[in-house]
C-alpha cells in the first residue's frame, strides 16, 4: 500500500479509537458514535480509492507500458533497417566514385583519352543518380520518422 494510504488508515483508526473512548461517557456518547461513523466512511472511501487506483494501473498504465515497449522495439527495428539501407546506398556511391578514379587514372596516360570520355560521363551520371537517390532516401526517412 502507498505510504499516504497507510497514514490515512492510521489517522482514521485513531479517530475511531477516540470515538470508542468518548462513547463510553454518557455526555459524549453521540460524539463518539459520529466519530466512529466518520472513521468508517473514510476507511471505505480510502479502500475504494485504492481499488480504483489498482484497477486504473492494471487496465491503463500496464497496457500503455506494453504499447511503449512495442513502439520502442518497432523504432529500433525501423532504425536498423534505415541504417542498413543507407549504408548500402552509400557503399554503392563509394564504389562508383572509386570506379571514376580508376577510369580517370587510366585515361591520363593514354594518347586516345577521348575513348574514355563516354565511359567517364556514364560513371558521373551514375554517381549523380546515386547521390540524388541518397538525398531522396534521407528526406523520405525524415518524413516517415516525423509521421511516426
PDB file of C-alpha atoms in Angstrom:
ATOM      1  CA  UNK A   1       0.000   0.000   0.000  1.00  0.00           C
ATOM      2  CA  UNK A   2       1.056   3.569  -0.567  1.00  0.00           C
ATOM      3  CA  UNK A   3       2.511   5.480   2.411  1.00  0.00           C
ATOM      4  CA  UNK A   4      -0.256   8.063   2.127  1.00  0.00           C
ATOM      5  CA  UNK A   5      -2.870   5.296   2.354  1.00  0.00           C
ATOM      6  CA  UNK A   6      -1.168   3.886   5.421  1.00  0.00           C
ATOM      7  CA  UNK A   7      -1.091   7.332   7.030  1.00  0.00           C
ATOM      8  CA  UNK A   8      -4.787   7.796   6.214  1.00  0.00           C
ATOM      9  CA  UNK A   9      -5.673   4.444   7.758  1.00  0.00           C
ATOM     10  CA  UNK A  10      -3.666   5.226  10.891  1.00  0.00           C
ATOM     11  CA  UNK A  11      -5.381   8.611  11.225  1.00  0.00           C
ATOM     12  CA  UNK A  12      -8.879   7.194  10.860  1.00  0.00           C
ATOM     13  CA  UNK A  13      -8.037   4.301  13.203  1.00  0.00           C
ATOM     14  CA  UNK A  14      -7.070   6.979  15.719  1.00  0.00           C
ATOM     15  CA  UNK A  15     -10.334   8.848  15.126  1.00  0.00           C
ATOM     16  CA  UNK A  16     -12.237   5.578  15.653  1.00  0.00           C
ATOM     17  CA  UNK A  17     -10.405   4.946  18.964  1.00  0.00           C
ATOM     18  CA  UNK A  18     -11.254   8.446  20.154  1.00  0.00           C
ATOM     19  CA  UNK A  19     -14.846   7.704  19.157  1.00  0.00           C
ATOM     20  CA  UNK A  20     -14.862   4.445  21.138  1.00  0.00           C
ATOM     21  CA  UNK A  21     -13.418   6.188  24.192  1.00  0.00           C
ATOM     22  CA  UNK A  22     -15.954   9.022  24.024  1.00  0.00           C
ATOM     23  CA  UNK A  23     -18.875   6.600  23.509  1.00  0.00           C
ATOM     24  CA  UNK A  24     -18.354   5.232  26.998  1.00  0.00           C
ATOM     25  CA  UNK A  25     -19.248   8.561  28.611  1.00  0.00           C
ATOM     26  CA  UNK A  26     -22.975   9.345  28.654  1.00  0.00           C
ATOM     27  CA  UNK A  27     -22.251  13.026  27.892  1.00  0.00           C
ATOM     28  CA  UNK A  28     -20.192  12.374  24.727  1.00  0.00           C
ATOM     29  CA  UNK A  29     -21.868   9.168  23.534  1.00  0.00           C
ATOM     30  CA  UNK A  30     -23.314  10.809  20.397  1.00  0.00           C
ATOM     31  CA  UNK A  31     -19.964  12.426  19.584  1.00  0.00           C
ATOM     32  CA  UNK A  32     -18.251   9.046  19.847  1.00  0.00           C
ATOM     33  CA  UNK A  33     -20.793   7.437  17.536  1.00  0.00           C
ATOM     34  CA  UNK A  34     -20.372  10.222  14.970  1.00  0.00           C
ATOM     35  CA  UNK A  35     -16.563   9.927  15.105  1.00  0.00           C
ATOM     36  CA  UNK A  36     -16.763   6.164  14.539  1.00  0.00           C
ATOM     37  CA  UNK A  37     -19.160   6.672  11.592  1.00  0.00           C
ATOM     38  CA  UNK A  38     -16.857   9.313  10.079  1.00  0.00           C
ATOM     39  CA  UNK A  39     -13.901   6.985  10.509  1.00  0.00           C
ATOM     40  CA  UNK A  40     -15.737   4.072   8.882  1.00  0.00           C
ATOM     41  CA  UNK A  41     -16.940   6.212   5.965  1.00  0.00           C
ATOM     42  CA  UNK A  42     -13.419   7.488   5.308  1.00  0.00           C
ATOM     43  CA  UNK A  43     -11.968   3.983   5.564  1.00  0.00           C
ATOM     44  CA  UNK A  44     -14.468   2.772   2.948  1.00  0.00           C
ATOM     45  CA  UNK A  45     -13.704   5.761   0.736  1.00  0.00           C
ATOM     46  CA  UNK A  46      -9.960   5.170   1.089  1.00  0.00           C
ATOM     47  CA  UNK A  47     -10.391   1.469   0.279  1.00  0.00           C
ATOM     48  CA  UNK A  48     -12.495   2.325  -2.793  1.00  0.00           C
ATOM     49  CA  UNK A  49      -9.862   4.828  -3.923  1.00  0.00           C
ATOM     50  CA  UNK A  50      -7.115   2.203  -3.577  1.00  0.00           C
ATOM     51  CA  UNK A  51      -9.155  -0.306  -5.594  1.00  0.00           C
ATOM     52  CA  UNK A  52      -9.759   2.305  -8.300  1.00  0.00           C
ATOM     53  CA  UNK A  53      -6.073   3.154  -8.444  1.00  0.00           C
ATOM     54  CA  UNK A  54      -5.111  -0.528  -8.680  1.00  0.00           C
ATOM     55  CA  UNK A  55      -7.696  -1.114 -11.412  1.00  0.00           C
ATOM     56  CA  UNK A  56      -6.538   2.007 -13.277  1.00  0.00           C
ATOM     57  CA  UNK A  57      -2.939   0.844 -13.076  1.00  0.00           C
ATOM     58  CA  UNK A  58      -3.764  -2.636 -14.346  1.00  0.00           C
ATOM     59  CA  UNK A  59      -6.099  -1.561 -17.134  1.00  0.00           C
ATOM     60  CA  UNK A  60      -4.471   1.629 -18.350  1.00  0.00           C
ATOM     61  CA  UNK A  61      -0.906   2.104 -17.165  1.00  0.00           C
ATOM     62  CA  UNK A  62       0.157  -1.513 -17.715  1.00  0.00           C
ATOM     63  CA  UNK A  63      -1.307  -1.502 -21.215  1.00  0.00           C
ATOM     64  CA  UNK A  64       0.425   1.783 -22.022  1.00  0.00           C
ATOM     65  CA  UNK A  65       3.724   0.361 -20.798  1.00  0.00           C
ATOM     66  CA  UNK A  66       3.262  -2.664 -23.085  1.00  0.00           C
ATOM     67  CA  UNK A  67       2.467  -0.416 -26.037  1.00  0.00           C
ATOM     68  CA  UNK A  68       5.513   1.730 -25.324  1.00  0.00           C
ATOM     69  CA  UNK A  69       7.715  -1.376 -25.249  1.00  0.00           C
ATOM     70  CA  UNK A  70       6.307  -2.467 -28.618  1.00  0.00           C
ATOM     71  CA  UNK A  71       6.834   1.029 -30.032  1.00  0.00           C
ATOM     72  CA  UNK A  72      10.439   1.068 -28.843  1.00  0.00           C
ATOM     73  CA  UNK A  73      11.075  -2.340 -30.464  1.00  0.00           C
ATOM     74  CA  UNK A  74       9.451  -1.141 -33.695  1.00  0.00           C
ATOM     75  CA  UNK A  75      11.518   2.050 -33.677  1.00  0.00           C
ATOM     76  CA  UNK A  76      14.753   0.129 -33.113  1.00  0.00           C
ATOM     77  CA  UNK A  77      13.907  -2.252 -35.962  1.00  0.00           C
ATOM     78  CA  UNK A  78      12.972   0.644 -38.248  1.00  0.00           C
ATOM     79  CA  UNK A  79      16.183   2.487 -37.384  1.00  0.00           C
ATOM     80  CA  UNK A  80      18.265  -0.607 -38.064  1.00  0.00           C
ATOM     81  CA  UNK A  81      16.508  -1.125 -41.415  1.00  0.00           C
ATOM     82  CA  UNK A  82      17.048   2.535 -42.334  1.00  0.00           C
ATOM     83  CA  UNK A  83      20.727   2.378 -41.371  1.00  0.00           C
ATOM     84  CA  UNK A  84      21.245  -0.812 -43.373  1.00  0.00           C
ATOM     85  CA  UNK A  85      19.596   0.657 -46.481  1.00  0.00           C
ATOM     86  CA  UNK A  86      21.501   3.913 -46.089  1.00  0.00           C
ATOM     87  CA  UNK A  87      24.821   2.065 -45.704  1.00  0.00           C
ATOM     88  CA  UNK A  88      24.041   0.040 -48.833  1.00  0.00           C
ATOM     89  CA  UNK A  89      23.340   3.192 -50.836  1.00  0.00           C
ATOM     90  CA  UNK A  90      26.490   4.907 -49.553  1.00  0.00           C
ATOM     91  CA  UNK A  91      28.575   1.811 -50.358  1.00  0.00           C
ATOM     92  CA  UNK A  92      27.201   1.808 -53.885  1.00  0.00           C
ATOM     93  CA  UNK A  93      28.052   5.504 -54.277  1.00  0.00           C
ATOM     94  CA  UNK A  94      31.575   4.930 -52.943  1.00  0.00           C
ATOM     95  CA  UNK A  95      32.110   2.076 -55.413  1.00  0.00           C
ATOM     96  CA  UNK A  96      31.052   4.326 -58.270  1.00  0.00           C
ATOM     97  CA  UNK A  97      33.393   7.070 -57.062  1.00  0.00           C
ATOM     98  CA  UNK A  98      36.249   4.533 -56.886  1.00  0.00           C
ATOM     99  CA  UNK A  99      35.398   3.412 -60.443  1.00  0.00           C
ATOM    100  CA  UNK A 100      35.592   7.025 -61.611  1.00  0.00           C
ATOM    101  CA  UNK A 101      39.014   7.478 -60.005  1.00  0.00           C
ATOM    102  CA  UNK A 102      40.306   4.304 -61.698  1.00  0.00           C
ATOM    103  CA  UNK A 103      38.893   5.406 -65.034  1.00  0.00           C
ATOM    104  CA  UNK A 104      40.495   8.840 -64.751  1.00  0.00           C
ATOM    105  CA  UNK A 105      43.864   7.286 -63.861  1.00  0.00           C
ATOM    106  CA  UNK A 106      43.637   5.008 -66.899  1.00  0.00           C
ATOM    107  CA  UNK A 107      42.730   7.867 -69.237  1.00  0.00           C
ATOM    108  CA  UNK A 108      45.556  10.179 -68.100  1.00  0.00           C
ATOM    109  CA  UNK A 109      48.437   8.318 -69.655  1.00  0.00           C
ATOM    110  CA  UNK A 110      46.672   7.282 -72.852  1.00  0.00           C
ATOM    111  CA  UNK A 111      47.010   9.117 -76.202  1.00  0.00           C
ATOM    112  CA  UNK A 112      43.403   8.452 -77.123  1.00  0.00           C
ATOM    113  CA  UNK A 113      41.795   9.728 -73.885  1.00  0.00           C
ATOM    114  CA  UNK A 114      38.612  10.570 -75.788  1.00  0.00           C
ATOM    115  CA  UNK A 115      37.595   6.915 -75.802  1.00  0.00           C
ATOM    116  CA  UNK A 116      37.248   7.149 -72.003  1.00  0.00           C
ATOM    117  CA  UNK A 117      35.110  10.309 -72.125  1.00  0.00           C
ATOM    118  CA  UNK A 118      31.875   8.422 -72.820  1.00  0.00           C
ATOM    119  CA  UNK A 119      32.551   5.896 -70.046  1.00  0.00           C
ATOM    120  CA  UNK A 120      33.501   8.711 -67.639  1.00  0.00           C
ATOM    121  CA  UNK A 121      30.259  10.554 -68.436  1.00  0.00           C
ATOM    122  CA  UNK A 122      28.285   7.375 -67.695  1.00  0.00           C
ATOM    123  CA  UNK A 123      30.030   6.891 -64.356  1.00  0.00           C
ATOM    124  CA  UNK A 124      29.490  10.560 -63.420  1.00  0.00           C
ATOM    125  CA  UNK A 125      25.812  10.200 -64.328  1.00  0.00           C
ATOM    126  CA  UNK A 126      25.623   7.093 -62.112  1.00  0.00           C
ATOM    127  CA  UNK A 127      27.297   8.980 -59.236  1.00  0.00           C
ATOM    128  CA  UNK A 128      24.889  11.890 -59.592  1.00  0.00           C
ATOM    129  CA  UNK A 129      21.946   9.500 -59.698  1.00  0.00           C
ATOM    130  CA  UNK A 130      23.137   7.682 -56.565  1.00  0.00           C
ATOM    131  CA  UNK A 131      23.729  10.961 -54.707  1.00  0.00           C
ATOM    132  CA  UNK A 132      20.239  12.063 -55.626  1.00  0.00           C
ATOM    133  CA  UNK A 133      18.884   8.674 -54.543  1.00  0.00           C
ATOM    134  CA  UNK A 134      20.602   9.036 -51.146  1.00  0.00           C
ATOM    135  CA  UNK A 135      19.220  12.543 -50.683  1.00  0.00           C
ATOM    136  CA  UNK A 136      15.694  11.350 -51.515  1.00  0.00           C
ATOM    137  CA  UNK A 137      16.134   8.373 -49.190  1.00  0.00           C
ATOM    138  CA  UNK A 138      17.200  10.660 -46.322  1.00  0.00           C
ATOM    139  CA  UNK A 139      14.304  13.069 -46.992  1.00  0.00           C
ATOM    140  CA  UNK A 140      11.769  10.220 -47.111  1.00  0.00           C
ATOM    141  CA  UNK A 141      13.266   8.745 -43.938  1.00  0.00           C
ATOM    142  CA  UNK A 142      12.887  12.071 -42.149  1.00  0.00           C
ATOM    143  CA  UNK A 143       9.313  12.407 -43.363  1.00  0.00           C
ATOM    144  CA  UNK A 144       8.454   8.872 -42.204  1.00  0.00           C
ATOM    145  CA  UNK A 145      10.098   9.498 -38.832  1.00  0.00           C
ATOM    146  CA  UNK A 146       8.018  12.644 -38.333  1.00  0.00           C
ATOM    147  CA  UNK A 147       4.837  10.782 -39.246  1.00  0.00           C
ATOM    148  CA  UNK A 148       5.589   8.048 -36.715  1.00  0.00           C
TER     149      UNK A 148
END
